[in-house]
XYZ file of C-alpha atoms in Angstrom:
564
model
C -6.955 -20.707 -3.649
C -8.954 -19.925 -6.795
C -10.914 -17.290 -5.025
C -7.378 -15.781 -4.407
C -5.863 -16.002 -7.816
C -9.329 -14.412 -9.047
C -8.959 -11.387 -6.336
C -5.304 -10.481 -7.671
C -6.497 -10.756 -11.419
C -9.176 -8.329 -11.291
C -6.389 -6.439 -9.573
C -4.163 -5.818 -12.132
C -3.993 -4.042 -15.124
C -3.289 -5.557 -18.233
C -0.066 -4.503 -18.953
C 0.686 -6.368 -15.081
C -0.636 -9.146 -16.481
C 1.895 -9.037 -19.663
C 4.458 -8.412 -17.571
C 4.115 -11.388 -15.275
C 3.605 -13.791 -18.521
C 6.536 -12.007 -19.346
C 8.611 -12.591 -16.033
C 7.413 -16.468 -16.090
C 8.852 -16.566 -19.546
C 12.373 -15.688 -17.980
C 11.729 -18.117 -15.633
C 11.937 -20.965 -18.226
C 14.933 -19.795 -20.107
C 16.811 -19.511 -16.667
C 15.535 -23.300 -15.831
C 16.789 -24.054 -19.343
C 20.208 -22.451 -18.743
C 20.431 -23.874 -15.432
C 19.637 -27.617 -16.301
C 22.333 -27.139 -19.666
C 24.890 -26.097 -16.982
C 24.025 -28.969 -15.216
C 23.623 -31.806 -18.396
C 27.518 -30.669 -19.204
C 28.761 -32.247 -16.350
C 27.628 -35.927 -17.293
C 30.052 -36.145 -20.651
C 32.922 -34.556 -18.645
C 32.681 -36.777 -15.608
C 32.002 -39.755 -17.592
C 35.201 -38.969 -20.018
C 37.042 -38.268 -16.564
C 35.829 -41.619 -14.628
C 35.560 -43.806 -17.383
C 37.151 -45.554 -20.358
C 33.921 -46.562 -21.905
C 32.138 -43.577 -21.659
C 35.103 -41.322 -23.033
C 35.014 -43.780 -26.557
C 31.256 -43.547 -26.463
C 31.178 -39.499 -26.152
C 33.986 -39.662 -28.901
C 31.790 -41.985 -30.824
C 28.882 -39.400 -30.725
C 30.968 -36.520 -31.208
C 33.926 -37.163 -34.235
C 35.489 -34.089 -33.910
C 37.155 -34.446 -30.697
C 39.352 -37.481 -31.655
C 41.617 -34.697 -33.283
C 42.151 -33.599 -30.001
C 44.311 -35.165 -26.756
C 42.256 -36.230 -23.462
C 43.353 -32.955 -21.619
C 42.387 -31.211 -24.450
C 39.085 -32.273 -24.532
C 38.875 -31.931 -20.535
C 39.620 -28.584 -21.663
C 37.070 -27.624 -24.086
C 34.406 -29.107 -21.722
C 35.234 -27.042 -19.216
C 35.432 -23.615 -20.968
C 31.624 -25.023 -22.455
C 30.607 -24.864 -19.146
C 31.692 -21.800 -17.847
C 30.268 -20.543 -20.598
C 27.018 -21.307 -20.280
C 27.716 -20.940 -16.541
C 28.633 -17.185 -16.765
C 25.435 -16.812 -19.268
C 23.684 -18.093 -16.442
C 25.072 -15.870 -13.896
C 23.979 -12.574 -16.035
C 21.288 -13.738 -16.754
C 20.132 -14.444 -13.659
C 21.390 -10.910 -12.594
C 18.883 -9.545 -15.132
C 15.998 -11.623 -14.346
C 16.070 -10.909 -10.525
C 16.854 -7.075 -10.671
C 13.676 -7.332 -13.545
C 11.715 -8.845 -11.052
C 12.760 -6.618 -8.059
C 12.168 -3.288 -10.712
C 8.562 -5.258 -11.102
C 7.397 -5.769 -7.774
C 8.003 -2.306 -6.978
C 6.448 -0.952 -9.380
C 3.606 -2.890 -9.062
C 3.468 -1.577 -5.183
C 3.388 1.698 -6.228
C 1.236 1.568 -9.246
C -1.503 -0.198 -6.700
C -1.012 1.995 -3.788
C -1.436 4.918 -5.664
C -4.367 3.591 -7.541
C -5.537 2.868 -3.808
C -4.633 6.130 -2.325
C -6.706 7.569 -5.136
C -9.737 5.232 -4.255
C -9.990 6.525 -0.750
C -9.498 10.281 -2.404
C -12.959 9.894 -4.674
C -14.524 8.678 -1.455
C -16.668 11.408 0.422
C -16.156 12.625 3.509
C -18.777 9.888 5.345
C -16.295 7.152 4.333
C -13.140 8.661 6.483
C -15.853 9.556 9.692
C -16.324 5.574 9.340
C -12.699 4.325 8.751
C -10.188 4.522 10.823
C -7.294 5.973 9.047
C -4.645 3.954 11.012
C -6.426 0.926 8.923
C -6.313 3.053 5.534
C -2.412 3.864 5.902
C -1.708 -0.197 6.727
C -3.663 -0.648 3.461
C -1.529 1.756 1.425
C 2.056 1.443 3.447
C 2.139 -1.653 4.423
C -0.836 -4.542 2.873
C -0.098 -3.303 -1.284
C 3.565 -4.051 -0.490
C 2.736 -7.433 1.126
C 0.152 -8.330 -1.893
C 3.003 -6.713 -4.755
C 6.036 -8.625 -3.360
C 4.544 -11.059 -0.751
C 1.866 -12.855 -2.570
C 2.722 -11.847 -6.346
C 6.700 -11.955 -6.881
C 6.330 -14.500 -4.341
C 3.749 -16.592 -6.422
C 6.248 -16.170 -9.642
C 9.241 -17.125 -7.464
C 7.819 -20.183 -6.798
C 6.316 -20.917 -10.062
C 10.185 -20.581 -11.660
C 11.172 -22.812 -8.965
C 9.175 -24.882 -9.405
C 9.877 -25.030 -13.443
C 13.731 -25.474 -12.490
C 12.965 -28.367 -9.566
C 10.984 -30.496 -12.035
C 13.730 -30.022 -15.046
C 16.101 -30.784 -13.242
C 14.555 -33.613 -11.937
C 13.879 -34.865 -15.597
C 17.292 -34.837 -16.119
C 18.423 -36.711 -13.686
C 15.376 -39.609 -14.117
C 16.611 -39.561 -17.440
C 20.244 -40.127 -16.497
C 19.387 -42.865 -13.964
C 16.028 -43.964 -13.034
C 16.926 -44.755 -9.607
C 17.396 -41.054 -8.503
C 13.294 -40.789 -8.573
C 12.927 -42.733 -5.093
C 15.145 -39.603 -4.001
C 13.243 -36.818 -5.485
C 10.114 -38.618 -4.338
C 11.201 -38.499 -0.840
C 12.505 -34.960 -1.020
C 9.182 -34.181 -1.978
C 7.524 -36.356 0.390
C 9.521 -34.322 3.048
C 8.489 -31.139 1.749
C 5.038 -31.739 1.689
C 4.894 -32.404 5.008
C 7.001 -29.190 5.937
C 4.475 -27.108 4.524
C 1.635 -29.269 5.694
C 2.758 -29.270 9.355
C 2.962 -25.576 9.825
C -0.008 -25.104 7.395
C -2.790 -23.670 9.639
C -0.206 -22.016 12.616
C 1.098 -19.778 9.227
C -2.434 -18.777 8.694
C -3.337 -18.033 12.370
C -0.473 -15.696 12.843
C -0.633 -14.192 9.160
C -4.657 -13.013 10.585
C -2.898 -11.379 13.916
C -0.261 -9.709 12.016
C -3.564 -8.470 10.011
C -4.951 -6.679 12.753
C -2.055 -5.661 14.841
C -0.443 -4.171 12.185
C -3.397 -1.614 12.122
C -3.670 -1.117 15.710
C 0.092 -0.667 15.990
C -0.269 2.789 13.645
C -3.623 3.393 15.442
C -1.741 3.762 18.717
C 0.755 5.489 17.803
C -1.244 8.009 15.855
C -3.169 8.577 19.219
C 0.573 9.174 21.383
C 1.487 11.610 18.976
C -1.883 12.972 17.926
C -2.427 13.415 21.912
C 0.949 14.056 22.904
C 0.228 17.470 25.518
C -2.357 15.627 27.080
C 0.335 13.067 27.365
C 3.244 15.301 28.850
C 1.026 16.836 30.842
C -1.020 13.887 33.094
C 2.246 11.561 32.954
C 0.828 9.502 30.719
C 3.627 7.911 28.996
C 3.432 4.509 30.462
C 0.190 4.578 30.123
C 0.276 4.674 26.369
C 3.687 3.216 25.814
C 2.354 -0.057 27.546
C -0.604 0.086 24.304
C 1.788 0.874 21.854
C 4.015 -2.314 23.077
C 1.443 -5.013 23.506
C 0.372 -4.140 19.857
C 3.924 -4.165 18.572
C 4.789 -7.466 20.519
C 1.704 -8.911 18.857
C 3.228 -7.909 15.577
C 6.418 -8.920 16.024
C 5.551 -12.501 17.546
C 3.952 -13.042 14.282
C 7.002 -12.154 12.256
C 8.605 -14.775 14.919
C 6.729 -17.426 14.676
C 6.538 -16.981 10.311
C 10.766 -16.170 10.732
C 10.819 -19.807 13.095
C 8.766 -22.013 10.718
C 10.423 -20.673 7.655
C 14.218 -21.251 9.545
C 13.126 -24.853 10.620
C 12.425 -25.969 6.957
C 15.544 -24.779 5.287
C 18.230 -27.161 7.706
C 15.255 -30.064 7.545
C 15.234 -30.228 4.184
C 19.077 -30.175 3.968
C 19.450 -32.507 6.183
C 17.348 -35.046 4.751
C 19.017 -33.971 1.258
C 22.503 -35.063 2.499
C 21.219 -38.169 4.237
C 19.109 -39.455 0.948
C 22.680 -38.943 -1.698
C 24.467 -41.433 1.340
C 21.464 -43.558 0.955
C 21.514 -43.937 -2.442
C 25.459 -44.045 -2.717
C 25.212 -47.241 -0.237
C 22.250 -48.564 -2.313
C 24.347 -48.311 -5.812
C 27.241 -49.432 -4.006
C 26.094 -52.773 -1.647
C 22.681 -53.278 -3.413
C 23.294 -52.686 -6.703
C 27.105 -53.665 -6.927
C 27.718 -50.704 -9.860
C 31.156 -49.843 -10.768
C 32.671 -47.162 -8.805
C 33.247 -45.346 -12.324
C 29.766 -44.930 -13.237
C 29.276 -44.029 -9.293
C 31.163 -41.392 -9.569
C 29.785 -39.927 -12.515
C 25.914 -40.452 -10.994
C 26.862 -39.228 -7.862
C 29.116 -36.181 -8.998
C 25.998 -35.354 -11.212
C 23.465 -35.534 -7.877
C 26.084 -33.367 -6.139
C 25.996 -30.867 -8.644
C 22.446 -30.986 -9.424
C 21.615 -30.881 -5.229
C 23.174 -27.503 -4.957
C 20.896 -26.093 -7.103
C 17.951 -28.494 -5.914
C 18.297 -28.302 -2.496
C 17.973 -24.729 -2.430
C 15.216 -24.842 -4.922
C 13.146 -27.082 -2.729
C 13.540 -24.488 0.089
C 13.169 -21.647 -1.933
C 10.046 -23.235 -2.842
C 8.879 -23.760 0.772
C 9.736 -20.525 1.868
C 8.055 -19.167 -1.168
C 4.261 -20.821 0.201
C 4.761 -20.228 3.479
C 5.456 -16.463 2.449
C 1.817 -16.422 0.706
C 0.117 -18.091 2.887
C 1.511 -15.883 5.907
C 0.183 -12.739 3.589
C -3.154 -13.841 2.337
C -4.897 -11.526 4.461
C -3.284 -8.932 2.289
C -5.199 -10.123 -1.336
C -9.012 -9.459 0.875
C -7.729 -6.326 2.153
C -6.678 -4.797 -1.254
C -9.123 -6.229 -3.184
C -12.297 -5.588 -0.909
C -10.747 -1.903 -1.151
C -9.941 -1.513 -4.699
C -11.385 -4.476 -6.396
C -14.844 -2.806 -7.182
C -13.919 0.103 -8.007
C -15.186 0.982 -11.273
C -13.695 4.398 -12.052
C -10.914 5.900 -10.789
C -10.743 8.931 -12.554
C -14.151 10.003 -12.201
C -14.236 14.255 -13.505
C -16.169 16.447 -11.374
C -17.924 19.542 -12.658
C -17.014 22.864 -10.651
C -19.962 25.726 -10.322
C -17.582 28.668 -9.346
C -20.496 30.980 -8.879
C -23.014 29.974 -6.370
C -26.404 32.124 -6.410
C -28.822 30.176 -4.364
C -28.337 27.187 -1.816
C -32.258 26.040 -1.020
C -32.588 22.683 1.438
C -35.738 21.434 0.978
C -37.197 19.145 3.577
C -33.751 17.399 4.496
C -32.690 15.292 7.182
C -29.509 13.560 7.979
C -28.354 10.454 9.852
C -25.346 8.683 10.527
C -25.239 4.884 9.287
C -26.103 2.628 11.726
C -27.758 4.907 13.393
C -31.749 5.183 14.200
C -31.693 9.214 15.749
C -31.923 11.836 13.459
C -28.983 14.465 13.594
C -31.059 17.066 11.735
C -34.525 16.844 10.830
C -36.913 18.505 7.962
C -34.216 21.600 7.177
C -35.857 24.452 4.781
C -33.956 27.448 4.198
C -32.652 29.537 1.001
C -29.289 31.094 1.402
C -29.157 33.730 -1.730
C -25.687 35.352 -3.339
C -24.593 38.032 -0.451
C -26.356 36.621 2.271
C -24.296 36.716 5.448
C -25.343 34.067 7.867
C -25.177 33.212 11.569
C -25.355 29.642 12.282
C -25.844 28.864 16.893
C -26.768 26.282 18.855
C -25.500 24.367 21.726
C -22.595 22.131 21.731
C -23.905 18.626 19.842
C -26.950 20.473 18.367
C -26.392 19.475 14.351
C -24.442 23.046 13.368
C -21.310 21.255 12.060
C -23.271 18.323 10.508
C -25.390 20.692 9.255
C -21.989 22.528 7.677
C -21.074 18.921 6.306
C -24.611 19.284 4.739
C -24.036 22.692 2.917
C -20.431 22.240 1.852
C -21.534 18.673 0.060
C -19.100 17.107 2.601
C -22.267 14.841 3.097
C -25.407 14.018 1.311
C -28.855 14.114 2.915
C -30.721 10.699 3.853
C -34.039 12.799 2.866
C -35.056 15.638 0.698
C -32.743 17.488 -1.485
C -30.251 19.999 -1.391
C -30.427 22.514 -4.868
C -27.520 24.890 -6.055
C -28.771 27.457 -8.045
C -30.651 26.088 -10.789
C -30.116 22.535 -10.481
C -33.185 21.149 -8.255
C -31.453 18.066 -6.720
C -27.528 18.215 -6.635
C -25.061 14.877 -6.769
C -22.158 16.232 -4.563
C -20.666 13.021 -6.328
C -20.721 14.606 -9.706
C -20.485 18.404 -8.540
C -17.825 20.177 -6.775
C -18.354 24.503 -5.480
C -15.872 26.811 -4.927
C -16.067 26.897 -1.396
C -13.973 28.201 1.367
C -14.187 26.500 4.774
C -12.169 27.365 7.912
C -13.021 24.627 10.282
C -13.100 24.065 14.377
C -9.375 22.490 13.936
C -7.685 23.262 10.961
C -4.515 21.004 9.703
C -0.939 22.314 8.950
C 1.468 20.340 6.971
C 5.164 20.354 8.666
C 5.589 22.079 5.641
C 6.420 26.043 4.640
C 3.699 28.712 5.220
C 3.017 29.402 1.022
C 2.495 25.792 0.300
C 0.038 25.368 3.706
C -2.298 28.112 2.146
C -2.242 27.320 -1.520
C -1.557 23.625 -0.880
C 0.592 23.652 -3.935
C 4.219 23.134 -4.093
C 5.016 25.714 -7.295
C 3.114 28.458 -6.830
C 3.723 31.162 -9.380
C 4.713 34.718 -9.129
C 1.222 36.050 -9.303
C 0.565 33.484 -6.289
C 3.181 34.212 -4.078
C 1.961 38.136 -4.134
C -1.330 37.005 -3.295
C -0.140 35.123 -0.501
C 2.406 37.946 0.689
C -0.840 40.521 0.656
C -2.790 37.674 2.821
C -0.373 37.316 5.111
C -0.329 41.321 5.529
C -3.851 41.287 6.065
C -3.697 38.464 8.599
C -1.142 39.807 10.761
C 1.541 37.296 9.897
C 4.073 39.682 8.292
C 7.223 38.216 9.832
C 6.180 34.679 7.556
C 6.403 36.985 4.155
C 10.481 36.600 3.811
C 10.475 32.717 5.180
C 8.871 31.223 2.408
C 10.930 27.880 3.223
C 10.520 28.344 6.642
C 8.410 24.475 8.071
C 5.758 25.861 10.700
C 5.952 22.086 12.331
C 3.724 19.460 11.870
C 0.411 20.125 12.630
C 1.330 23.613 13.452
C 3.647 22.823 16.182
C 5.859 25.740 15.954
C 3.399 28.276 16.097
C 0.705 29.568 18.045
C -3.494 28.344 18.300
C -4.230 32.122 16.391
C -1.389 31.824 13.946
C -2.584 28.323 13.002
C -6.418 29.933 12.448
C -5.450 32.660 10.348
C -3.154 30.911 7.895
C -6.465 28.432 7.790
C -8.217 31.539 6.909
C -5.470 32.756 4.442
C -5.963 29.172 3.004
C -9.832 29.616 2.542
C -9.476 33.496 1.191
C -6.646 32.612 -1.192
C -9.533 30.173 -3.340
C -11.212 33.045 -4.046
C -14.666 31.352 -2.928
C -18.088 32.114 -3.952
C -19.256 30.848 -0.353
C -16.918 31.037 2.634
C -17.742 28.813 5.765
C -16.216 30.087 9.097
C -16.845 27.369 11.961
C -15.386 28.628 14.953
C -12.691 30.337 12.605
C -11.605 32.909 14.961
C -12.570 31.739 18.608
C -8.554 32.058 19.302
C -8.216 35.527 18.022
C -7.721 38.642 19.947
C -11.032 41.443 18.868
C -8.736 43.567 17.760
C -7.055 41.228 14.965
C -11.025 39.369 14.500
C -11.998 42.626 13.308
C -9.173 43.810 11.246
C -10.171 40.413 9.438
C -13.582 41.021 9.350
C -13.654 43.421 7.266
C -11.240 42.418 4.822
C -14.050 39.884 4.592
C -16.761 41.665 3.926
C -15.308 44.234 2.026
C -13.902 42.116 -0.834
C -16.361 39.226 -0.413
C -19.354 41.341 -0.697
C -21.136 39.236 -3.487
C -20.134 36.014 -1.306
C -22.249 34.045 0.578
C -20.746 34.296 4.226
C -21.722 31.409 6.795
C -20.720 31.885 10.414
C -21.002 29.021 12.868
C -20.275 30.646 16.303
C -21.009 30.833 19.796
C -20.088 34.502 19.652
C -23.507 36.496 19.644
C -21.589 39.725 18.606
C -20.226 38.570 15.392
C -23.857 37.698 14.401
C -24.699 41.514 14.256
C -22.925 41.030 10.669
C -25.361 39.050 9.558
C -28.676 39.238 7.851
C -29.781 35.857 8.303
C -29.308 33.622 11.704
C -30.326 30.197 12.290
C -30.700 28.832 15.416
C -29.758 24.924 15.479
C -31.677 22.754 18.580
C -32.222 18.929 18.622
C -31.606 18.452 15.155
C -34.020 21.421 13.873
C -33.641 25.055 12.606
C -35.133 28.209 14.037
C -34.517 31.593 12.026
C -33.930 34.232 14.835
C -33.397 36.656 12.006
């Protein structure tokens, strides 16, 4: 438990932490209000009930001999709904506070996270699967925010009101603590019973939660292949056993949490029968001051009987999502800066590899080994090899989507570069290139106001590229993933996408293997026409588009050959 309190500190901010004192400080005042509301109610039924205890409240209080009995009856009861309707707003307040907080806090830490994964380089994603990363963000911050947190505050304040108003009714008449011990006896052994079954289903909902969005990212990521071989049941029946998984652990939290609510009532009821019978036969007290003890318990149980639950339901609720505090924090709780600045070099000269070598983690086989070349501003090169041959990691290399296990990579003058500090103006079309179900001038500048100036550029793009008839639907969504247009459309709005960053190198990798000649050479040269100073990578398995090049590199078993 300390471990876990620890974990959520060093995970928030401290103006969360303020706020939570802040919230828990509410807390008290509404346990104060509540217990006034409820301390009212012993002078009123005691000047109701009893002759005695009407001259001794007149004793204490003077002022109210100048007024009749129904008078005073009266005055009590406007007191109290007084305080009671102070109570009432307040408590409005304090819960729409709290609800205001705990989303906040949800998105203030997902987007925190979301940024986490975003300074991450591209190695970390080829690890992760991003099923797991969207349960993180979606699903584990709002679990930790209002699960564990607003949950942990819930049942602090009841916790605060239970034991005040448990005060006040010792203090009234000792004999009412045998009945708040065995409330709490009963409690105890609510949570206690269901203690370890809570935290077995809280680890599957862990990792069925992530597989649930893992298979359904592969239906919909796969879904021709799907339509195609009659695969539906196939998947479907994946897709189900993960989301019965989930939901049996919702179940069995939703069972445990509905058996402890009508327990606890139960035994709640059956104790203030008890203890009538025990005042009553046992201790032979006056029926007067029986009413006035047991009209107070009454009172006071509607507000502690659903305290006690609320405080059960609160633990199990925090103990079902404790997964979610080691999922956030090993995520987010080291990170040390997330607004790390990158320096951009717009103008690359010179890309020289010297000596490097790449492998995957966890991996002993080198993908590439010893690389040496100098790529020089203007150079137009051919990249080939065999399918599985390094050329895309070797890409990865070059565009500082990965670093090299050995030797260094240098960009112009700087020997040795950190692709951690450094970012270049690079354009890359790659094998598959993604389409937001978004329209066609924010899926090329990937911005959603693009100014006047922009929008031209894009319109003269889209002339060059062939895709005239997109110039007048500017709102127009191409689908997700491209799904309302065709394989070459989808290639040369990547290419648009690449062109319109006005790079200093451009990477092509595969970029027009689903283009007609006619339109790959129309697009060609536009290429090398106005990116004449740019250096120009091709990675192809079309031998006729390296006659464009002065430099070609042939890629086999992890090691370069220069064919030209």
């Amino acid at each position: 438990m300390k471990k876990k309190i620890e974990k959520i500190l060093l995970l928030l901010t401290k103006k969360n932490k303020i706020d939570i004192l802040f919230i828990i400080f509410l807390s008290i005042i509404k346990a104060f209000i509540e217990i006034v509301g409820i301390g009212l109610l012993i002078p009123l039924l005691g000047f109701i009930s009893s002759e005695q205890k009407k001259n001794e409240i007149i004793e204490f209080l003077p002022i109210l001999r100048e007024y009749s009995d129904k008078e005073v009856i009266l005055i009590f009861i406007v007191v109290f709904l007084i305080i009671y309707l102070l109570k009432t707003i307040f408590v409005i307040f304090f819960n729409s506070y709290n609800a205001k907080h705990a989303q906040n806090l949800y998105v203030e830490i997902g987007n925190k996270l979301l940024k986490k994964y975003l300074d991450n380089n591209f190695l970390f994603f080829v690890q992760n699967n991003s099923a797991k990363l969207i349960r993180n963000i979606a699903s584990e911050v709002n679990l930790l925010a209002s699960g564990i947190i607003m949950n942990s505050i819930s049942l602090l304040s009841n916790l605060i009101l239970f034991f005040g108003v448990c005060i006040l009714l010792f203090s009234y008449n000792q004999y009412t603590v045998f009945v708040i011990f065995i409330l709490l006896i009963v409690s105890i052994i609510v949570v206690r019973s269901n203690n370890k079954i809570l935290m077995k289903w809280s680890e599957v909902r862990n990792v069925e939660s992530a597989r649930f969005i893992q298979k359904l990212n592969e239906v919909f990521g796969s879904i021709k292949e799907v339509i195609l071989y009659n695969k539906s049941s196939f998947f479907s029946k994946q897709v189900y056993n993960s989301l019965r998984n989930f939901a049996d652990s919702a179940l069995y939290r939703d069972i445990y949490t509905a058996i402890s609510s009508p327990l606890i009532e139960f035994v709640g009821i059956l104790i203030i029968f008890i203890f009538y019978s025990y005042l009553n036969f046992i201790l032979k007290i006056e029926l007067s001051e029986i009413f006035v003890i047991l009209g107070v318990f009454a009172f006071a149980s509607v507000r502690l009987l659903p305290n006690l639950i609320a405080v059960v339901r609160s633990y199990q609720s925090i103990k079902f999502n404790y997964p979610a505090i080691d999922n956030v924090y090993s995520e987010l709780g080291k990170s040390l800066n997330l607004n790390q600045k990158f320096k951009r070099i717009d103008e690359i000269n010179r890309i020289n590899f010297q000596n490097v070598s790449f492998k995957y983690p966890n991996t002993s086989k080198d993908v590439l080994k010893s690389v040496n070349f100098l790529f020089k501003k203007g150079d137009k090169i051919g990249i080939t090899g065999e399918t599985g041959s390094g050329k895309t990691t070797l890409i990865n290399l070059i565009s500082g989507l990965l670093k090299p296990a050995k030797g260094k990579i240098g960009i112009n003058t700087i020997n040795e570069i950190d692709f951690d500090k450094y970012k270049l103006n690079i354009g890359y079309v790659s094998q598959s290139v993604y389409l937001s179900d978004d329209s066609i001038y924010f899926n090329i500048s990937l911005n959603e106001n693009n100014s006047k100036k922009d929008r031209d550029r894009i319109k003269r793009l889209l002339g060059i590229l062939n895709l005239n008839k997109f110039k007048k639907s500017s709102k127009l969504s191409i689908g997700e993933r491209g799904s309302k247009i065709s394989g070459g459309q989808i290639q040369r709005i990547g290419i648009a996408r690449a062109l319109f960053q006005k790079p200093s190198m451009l990477i092509l990798d595969e970029a027009t293997s689903a283009l007609d000649e006619k339109t790959e050479r129309k697009i060609l040269k536009y290429i090398f026409e106005n990116f004449k100073e740019s250096i120009i990578i091709f990675c192809t398995h079309k031998k006729k588009l390296l006659r464009y090049c002065n430099k070609v590199i042939n890629v086999k078993s992890g090691r370069i050959k220069f064919l030209k």
